């Protein structure tokens, strides 16, 4: 079995290696083994290589937190009817069995069936970005048609998902991206307006676009100076949804600053939720996908042999949508 492995921490170029004979494994109780069609990658995979991520697995590990493929073996206590089912879901990367391999492990309860018409390359980039957007916008921020949503990092994977999902829920969406190419990309996603943070001030332009009211929901996977600028443009009773820190640092927000405008700081992470809620989220997201309201096809695909290039592509900030590695054909 082929697998990309990280045996020591450092720059991905120095620590990721492809092993042609990585050894086989079987699923444990409550687990399924999935023949991988495609694996999704994101900034956490870059951070994990450098041991700069809260959920970094023990060495040696295989990167990729999500994948899509076909169930080829089930562990003790798992319904055998799952065998042969095409699924997407989070991998057991913390158990060192991520998706950058011919086969990975998933929890049986976290392996969600996908429509036959959904290509593996779309499915592999679907679960984490869109579930993150759903938890942040639907579950935590309760977004609706009356909202104006400001999405930072809108050309990245979770930002791209947030733009589409907020539009699908009827909200007005202002996307933030850097450079003409990414601005055009965000317009193509359906954003009502796009702020080029390289040429425009995020705070001033957001206030201008909202008649000085500000955005009622901020979706922030970036942090840093961009997050700070977005906070200053948060509306009265706005919800500032904290997703991550792609910039390398969290936004600097002092708690007393939330009081005058009654702003809520809302943490959102797609972990720790009960199985029934995750199933609800998956059903809702697939329904939007089938209506073509979510464009999961906007993925950047790399071959399995070029997985290292894919990780470096993410580290260099060149992402538009979701980075996916094609592993094997549908069988």
Short mmCIF file of C-alpha atoms in Angstrom, two decimals:
data_model
loop_
_atom_site.label_atom_id
_atom_site.label_comp_id
_atom_site.label_asym_id
_atom_site.label_seq_id
_atom_site.Cartn_x
_atom_site.Cartn_y
_atom_site.Cartn_z
CA UNK A 1 0.00 0.00 0.00
CA UNK A 2 1.23 3.48 -0.91
CA UNK A 3 1.12 6.24 1.67
CA UNK A 4 2.62 9.66 2.27
CA UNK A 5 4.24 9.75 5.71
CA UNK A 6 5.62 12.37 8.08
CA UNK A 7 8.38 10.88 10.26
CA UNK A 8 9.65 14.11 11.83
CA UNK A 9 8.41 17.67 12.21
CA UNK A 10 9.50 20.50 9.95
CA UNK A 11 8.88 22.05 6.55
CA UNK A 12 6.66 19.75 4.44
CA UNK A 13 9.29 19.63 1.70
CA UNK A 14 11.73 18.15 4.18
CA UNK A 15 9.51 15.78 6.18
CA UNK A 16 6.87 14.35 3.79
CA UNK A 17 7.92 11.18 2.01
CA UNK A 18 6.09 8.75 -0.26
CA UNK A 19 6.35 5.12 0.84
CA UNK A 20 5.46 2.56 -1.81
CA UNK A 21 5.24 -0.32 0.71
CA UNK A 22 3.72 1.35 3.76
CA UNK A 23 2.11 -1.83 5.10
CA UNK A 24 -1.53 -2.83 5.38
CA UNK A 25 -3.97 -2.52 8.29
CA UNK A 26 -7.46 -3.54 9.36
CA UNK A 27 -10.23 -1.40 10.91
CA UNK A 28 -10.75 -1.57 14.64
CA UNK A 29 -14.08 -1.69 16.52
CA UNK A 30 -16.49 0.96 15.23
CA UNK A 31 -14.22 1.79 12.29
CA UNK A 32 -14.34 1.35 8.52
CA UNK A 33 -11.49 1.00 6.07
CA UNK A 34 -11.96 3.10 2.95
CA UNK A 35 -10.31 2.65 -0.43
CA UNK A 36 -9.46 6.26 -1.17
CA UNK A 37 -10.61 7.88 -4.40
CA UNK A 38 -9.42 11.34 -3.40
CA UNK A 39 -8.09 13.11 -0.30
CA UNK A 40 -8.67 16.70 0.79
CA UNK A 41 -5.89 18.92 2.10
CA UNK A 42 -5.86 22.24 3.97
CA UNK A 43 -3.74 24.55 6.09
CA UNK A 44 -3.98 22.18 9.09
CA UNK A 45 -1.91 19.68 7.10
CA UNK A 46 0.80 22.31 6.67
CA UNK A 47 0.63 23.17 10.37
CA UNK A 48 0.72 19.50 11.39
CA UNK A 49 3.96 18.92 9.51
CA UNK A 50 5.52 21.64 11.67
CA UNK A 51 3.82 20.46 14.89
CA UNK A 52 1.90 23.74 15.00
CA UNK A 53 -1.67 22.43 15.21
CA UNK A 54 -3.71 21.43 18.29
CA UNK A 55 -4.68 18.07 16.77
CA UNK A 56 -1.26 17.07 15.42
CA UNK A 57 -0.98 13.24 15.47
CA UNK A 58 1.95 11.34 16.94
CA UNK A 59 4.75 10.47 14.53
CA UNK A 60 4.78 8.88 12.04
CA UNK A 61 1.47 9.90 10.49
CA UNK A 62 -0.27 10.18 7.14
CA UNK A 63 -1.74 13.66 6.44
CA UNK A 64 -5.23 14.56 5.15
CA UNK A 65 -8.15 15.06 7.49
CA UNK A 66 -10.86 14.16 4.99
CA UNK A 67 -11.31 11.75 2.12
CA UNK A 68 -13.81 10.07 -0.16
CA UNK A 69 -13.91 6.52 -1.38
CA UNK A 70 -15.48 3.10 -1.03
CA UNK A 71 -15.79 1.07 2.18
CA UNK A 72 -13.76 -2.14 1.74
CA UNK A 73 -13.68 -3.49 5.32
CA UNK A 74 -15.57 -2.91 8.56
CA UNK A 75 -14.53 -3.34 12.16
CA UNK A 76 -16.28 -5.10 15.01
CA UNK A 77 -19.78 -3.77 15.71
CA UNK A 78 -20.18 -2.09 12.29
CA UNK A 79 -23.09 -3.02 10.02
CA UNK A 80 -21.70 -5.03 7.09
CA UNK A 81 -24.21 -3.36 4.78
CA UNK A 82 -21.73 -0.46 4.62
CA UNK A 83 -19.37 -2.60 2.55
CA UNK A 84 -19.18 -1.23 -0.98
CA UNK A 85 -20.81 2.10 -0.05
CA UNK A 86 -19.21 5.28 -1.36
CA UNK A 87 -18.63 7.69 1.51
CA UNK A 88 -17.00 10.94 2.48
CA UNK A 89 -15.91 12.02 5.90
CA UNK A 90 -13.13 12.83 8.33
CA UNK A 91 -10.26 10.40 8.44
CA UNK A 92 -8.72 8.99 11.59
CA UNK A 93 -5.63 11.08 10.93
CA UNK A 94 -4.92 11.32 14.67
CA UNK A 95 -4.63 7.54 14.63
CA UNK A 96 -2.03 8.07 11.86
CA UNK A 97 -4.40 6.88 9.09
CA UNK A 98 -5.09 10.04 7.07
CA UNK A 99 -6.31 10.17 3.49
CA UNK A 100 -3.00 10.52 1.61
CA UNK A 101 -2.80 6.78 1.07
CA UNK A 102 -4.42 4.03 -0.96
CA UNK A 103 -6.62 3.33 2.08
CA UNK A 104 -7.56 5.23 5.23
CA UNK A 105 -9.64 4.75 8.36
CA UNK A 106 -12.87 6.51 9.38
CA UNK A 107 -15.29 6.16 12.27
CA UNK A 108 -18.31 4.30 10.96
CA UNK A 109 -20.60 7.03 12.31
CA UNK A 110 -18.58 9.69 10.49
CA UNK A 111 -18.58 8.02 7.09
CA UNK A 112 -21.43 9.72 5.25
CA UNK A 113 -22.92 8.25 2.05
CA UNK A 114 -22.62 10.33 -1.09
CA UNK A 115 -24.76 10.41 -4.24
CA UNK A 116 -23.56 8.29 -7.13
CA UNK A 117 -23.31 11.42 -9.24
CA UNK A 118 -20.86 13.14 -6.87
CA UNK A 119 -17.30 12.61 -8.13
CA UNK A 120 -14.73 11.58 -5.55
CA UNK A 121 -12.68 14.69 -6.24
CA UNK A 122 -15.64 16.86 -5.25
CA UNK A 123 -16.57 14.70 -2.28
CA UNK A 124 -13.03 14.75 -0.86
CA UNK A 125 -13.13 18.53 -0.65
CA UNK A 126 -16.66 18.75 0.68
CA UNK A 127 -16.86 17.58 4.26
CA UNK A 128 -14.56 19.86 6.28
CA UNK A 129 -15.06 23.18 4.43
CA UNK A 130 -18.82 22.89 4.13
CA UNK A 131 -19.38 21.41 7.58
CA UNK A 132 -17.21 24.20 9.03
CA UNK A 133 -19.33 26.76 7.18
CA UNK A 134 -22.55 25.04 8.31
CA UNK A 135 -21.52 24.92 11.97
CA UNK A 136 -20.33 28.54 11.87
CA UNK A 137 -23.18 30.06 9.91
CA UNK A 138 -26.22 27.83 10.42
CA UNK A 139 -25.74 26.32 13.87
CA UNK A 140 -23.78 29.04 15.66
CA UNK A 141 -24.63 32.34 13.91
CA UNK A 142 -28.20 31.37 12.91
CA UNK A 143 -27.72 33.16 9.59
CA UNK A 144 -30.81 34.18 7.67
CA UNK A 145 -32.09 36.32 4.82
CA UNK A 146 -31.90 39.46 6.97
CA UNK A 147 -28.13 39.13 7.44
CA UNK A 148 -25.15 40.62 5.71
CA UNK A 149 -22.25 38.19 6.00
CA UNK A 150 -18.63 39.31 5.64
CA UNK A 151 -16.40 36.36 4.72
CA UNK A 152 -12.65 36.68 5.19
CA UNK A 153 -10.33 34.42 3.19
CA UNK A 154 -13.20 33.93 0.77
CA UNK A 155 -11.12 32.23 -1.92
CA UNK A 156 -9.83 29.61 0.54
CA UNK A 157 -11.62 26.34 1.22
CA UNK A 158 -13.76 27.24 4.26
CA UNK A 159 -14.28 30.82 3.06
CA UNK A 160 -15.39 29.63 -0.36
CA UNK A 161 -17.87 27.26 1.29
CA UNK A 162 -19.14 30.05 3.55
CA UNK A 163 -19.82 32.39 0.63
CA UNK A 164 -21.93 29.77 -1.12
CA UNK A 165 -23.76 28.53 1.97
CA UNK A 166 -24.61 32.04 3.18
CA UNK A 167 -26.05 32.80 -0.28
CA UNK A 168 -27.99 29.52 -0.25
CA UNK A 169 -29.54 30.59 3.07
CA UNK A 170 -30.62 33.92 1.56
CA UNK A 171 -28.06 36.27 3.10
CA UNK A 172 -26.23 39.12 1.40
CA UNK A 173 -22.54 38.23 1.12
CA UNK A 174 -19.46 40.44 1.06
CA UNK A 175 -16.32 38.44 0.28
CA UNK A 176 -12.75 39.47 1.10
CA UNK A 177 -9.86 38.24 -1.05
CA UNK A 178 -6.47 39.40 -2.28
CA UNK A 179 -5.74 40.32 -5.89
CA UNK A 180 -7.74 40.59 -9.11
CA UNK A 181 -7.75 36.85 -9.84
CA UNK A 182 -9.19 35.92 -6.44
CA UNK A 183 -11.67 38.81 -6.57
CA UNK A 184 -12.96 37.49 -9.89
CA UNK A 185 -13.11 33.98 -8.43
CA UNK A 186 -15.27 35.19 -5.52
CA UNK A 187 -17.65 37.00 -7.86
CA UNK A 188 -18.02 33.66 -9.66
CA UNK A 189 -19.03 32.03 -6.38
CA UNK A 190 -21.98 34.39 -6.14
CA UNK A 191 -20.71 37.03 -3.70
CA UNK A 192 -22.75 40.23 -3.85
CA UNK A 193 -19.62 42.33 -3.39
CA UNK A 194 -15.91 41.59 -3.08
CA UNK A 195 -13.29 43.59 -1.18
CA UNK A 196 -9.71 43.34 -2.46
CA UNK A 197 -7.77 43.65 0.78
CA UNK A 198 -4.60 44.44 -1.17
CA UNK A 199 -6.15 47.61 -2.57
CA UNK A 200 -8.98 48.47 -0.18
CA UNK A 201 -9.42 48.96 3.55
CA UNK A 202 -11.63 46.16 4.88
CA UNK A 203 -13.24 48.26 7.62
CA UNK A 204 -13.98 51.33 5.51
CA UNK A 205 -15.22 49.39 2.48
CA UNK A 206 -17.49 47.15 4.57
CA UNK A 207 -19.07 50.18 6.25
CA UNK A 208 -19.49 51.82 2.85
CA UNK A 209 -21.22 48.74 1.44
CA UNK A 210 -23.59 48.53 4.43
CA UNK A 211 -24.56 52.21 4.72
CA UNK A 212 -22.34 52.46 7.80
CA UNK A 213 -24.23 49.70 9.67
CA UNK A 214 -21.55 47.04 9.36
CA UNK A 215 -21.90 43.32 8.70
CA UNK A 216 -24.21 41.39 11.00
CA UNK A 217 -22.11 38.21 10.69
CA UNK A 218 -18.34 37.97 10.30
CA UNK A 219 -16.92 34.60 9.19
CA UNK A 220 -13.23 34.68 10.07
CA UNK A 221 -10.85 31.83 9.19
CA UNK A 222 -7.96 34.29 8.76
CA UNK A 223 -7.44 36.20 12.03
CA UNK A 224 -4.61 38.70 12.36
CA UNK A 225 -4.97 42.19 10.91
CA UNK A 226 -7.82 41.13 8.62
CA UNK A 227 -9.80 39.79 11.56
CA UNK A 228 -9.18 42.98 13.50
CA UNK A 229 -10.33 45.10 10.55
CA UNK A 230 -13.48 43.00 10.18
CA UNK A 231 -14.28 43.30 13.88
CA UNK A 232 -14.24 47.10 13.55
CA UNK A 233 -16.92 46.74 10.86
CA UNK A 234 -19.21 44.44 12.87
CA UNK A 235 -22.80 45.67 13.17
CA UNK A 236 -24.74 46.27 16.37
CA UNK A 237 -25.67 42.85 17.78
CA UNK A 238 -23.34 41.30 15.21
CA UNK A 239 -21.91 37.81 15.53
CA UNK A 240 -18.15 37.49 15.01
CA UNK A 241 -17.61 33.82 14.13
CA UNK A 242 -14.10 32.62 14.95
CA UNK A 243 -13.01 29.83 12.62
CA UNK A 244 -9.23 29.84 12.52
CA UNK A 245 -6.00 31.77 12.06
CA UNK A 246 -4.71 31.23 8.52
CA UNK A 247 -2.64 34.41 8.94
CA UNK A 248 -0.68 32.75 11.72
CA UNK A 249 -2.24 34.72 14.58
CA UNK A 250 -5.63 35.29 16.16
CA UNK A 251 -7.31 38.71 15.81
CA UNK A 252 -6.61 41.09 18.67
CA UNK A 253 -10.02 41.77 20.25
CA UNK A 254 -10.35 42.98 23.83
CA UNK A 255 -13.50 41.74 25.57
CA UNK A 256 -14.65 45.25 26.63
CA UNK A 257 -14.74 46.21 22.93
CA UNK A 258 -17.70 43.87 22.40
CA UNK A 259 -19.93 45.77 24.85
CA UNK A 260 -20.86 49.07 23.13
CA UNK A 261 -22.22 47.26 20.05
CA UNK A 262 -23.40 44.14 21.87
CA UNK A 263 -21.19 41.97 19.69
CA UNK A 264 -21.07 38.21 20.26
CA UNK A 265 -17.77 36.38 19.81
CA UNK A 266 -18.78 32.94 18.55
CA UNK A 267 -16.39 30.01 18.44
CA UNK A 268 -17.12 27.47 15.71
CA UNK A 269 -15.33 24.19 15.07
CA UNK A 270 -16.71 21.05 13.41
CA UNK A 271 -15.65 18.69 16.20
CA UNK A 272 -17.38 17.41 19.33
CA UNK A 273 -20.90 17.51 17.88
CA UNK A 274 -23.36 14.63 18.34
CA UNK A 275 -23.82 12.23 15.45
CA UNK A 276 -27.42 13.27 14.81
CA UNK A 277 -26.46 16.91 14.30
CA UNK A 278 -23.70 15.94 11.87
CA UNK A 279 -26.17 13.82 9.92
CA UNK A 280 -28.57 16.78 9.81
CA UNK A 281 -25.78 19.02 8.52
CA UNK A 282 -24.77 16.46 5.89
CA UNK A 283 -28.36 16.04 4.65
CA UNK A 284 -28.81 19.81 4.41
CA UNK A 285 -25.52 20.34 2.59
CA UNK A 286 -26.10 17.50 0.11
CA UNK A 287 -29.54 18.91 -0.62
CA UNK A 288 -27.99 22.30 -1.44
CA UNK A 289 -25.35 20.52 -3.55
CA UNK A 290 -28.01 18.65 -5.51
CA UNK A 291 -29.72 22.00 -6.18
CA UNK A 292 -26.34 23.26 -7.45
CA UNK A 293 -26.30 25.96 -4.79
CA UNK A 294 -22.95 24.67 -3.57
CA UNK A 295 -20.24 24.43 -6.19
CA UNK A 296 -18.03 21.73 -4.79
CA UNK A 297 -16.45 21.36 -8.24
CA UNK A 298 -14.18 24.38 -7.68
CA UNK A 299 -11.29 22.23 -6.51
CA UNK A 300 -7.62 22.27 -7.45
CA UNK A 301 -6.64 18.68 -8.17
CA UNK A 302 -3.15 17.19 -7.85
CA UNK A 303 -1.99 13.67 -8.65
CA UNK A 304 -1.03 11.34 -5.82
CA UNK A 305 2.64 11.57 -6.78
CA UNK A 306 2.39 15.37 -6.52
CA UNK A 307 0.86 15.44 -3.04
CA UNK A 308 3.89 17.30 -1.67
CA UNK A 309 3.40 19.99 -4.33
CA UNK A 310 -0.23 20.23 -3.20
CA UNK A 311 0.79 20.92 0.40
CA UNK A 312 3.37 23.48 -0.73
CA UNK A 313 0.70 25.10 -2.92
CA UNK A 314 -1.42 25.61 0.20
CA UNK A 315 1.52 26.89 2.24
CA UNK A 316 2.27 29.46 -0.48
CA UNK A 317 -1.26 30.92 -0.25
CA UNK A 318 -2.24 29.97 -3.81
CA UNK A 319 -5.50 28.25 -2.91
CA UNK A 320 -8.70 29.02 -4.79
CA UNK A 321 -11.37 26.72 -3.42
CA UNK A 322 -10.19 23.36 -2.08
CA UNK A 323 -7.00 21.41 -2.75
CA UNK A 324 -7.62 17.73 -3.48
CA UNK A 325 -5.27 14.87 -4.27
CA UNK A 326 -6.49 12.19 -6.68
CA UNK A 327 -5.51 8.82 -5.19
CA UNK A 328 -7.31 6.05 -7.05
CA UNK A 329 -10.16 5.40 -9.50
CA UNK A 330 -13.71 4.52 -8.54
CA UNK A 331 -13.89 0.73 -8.34
#
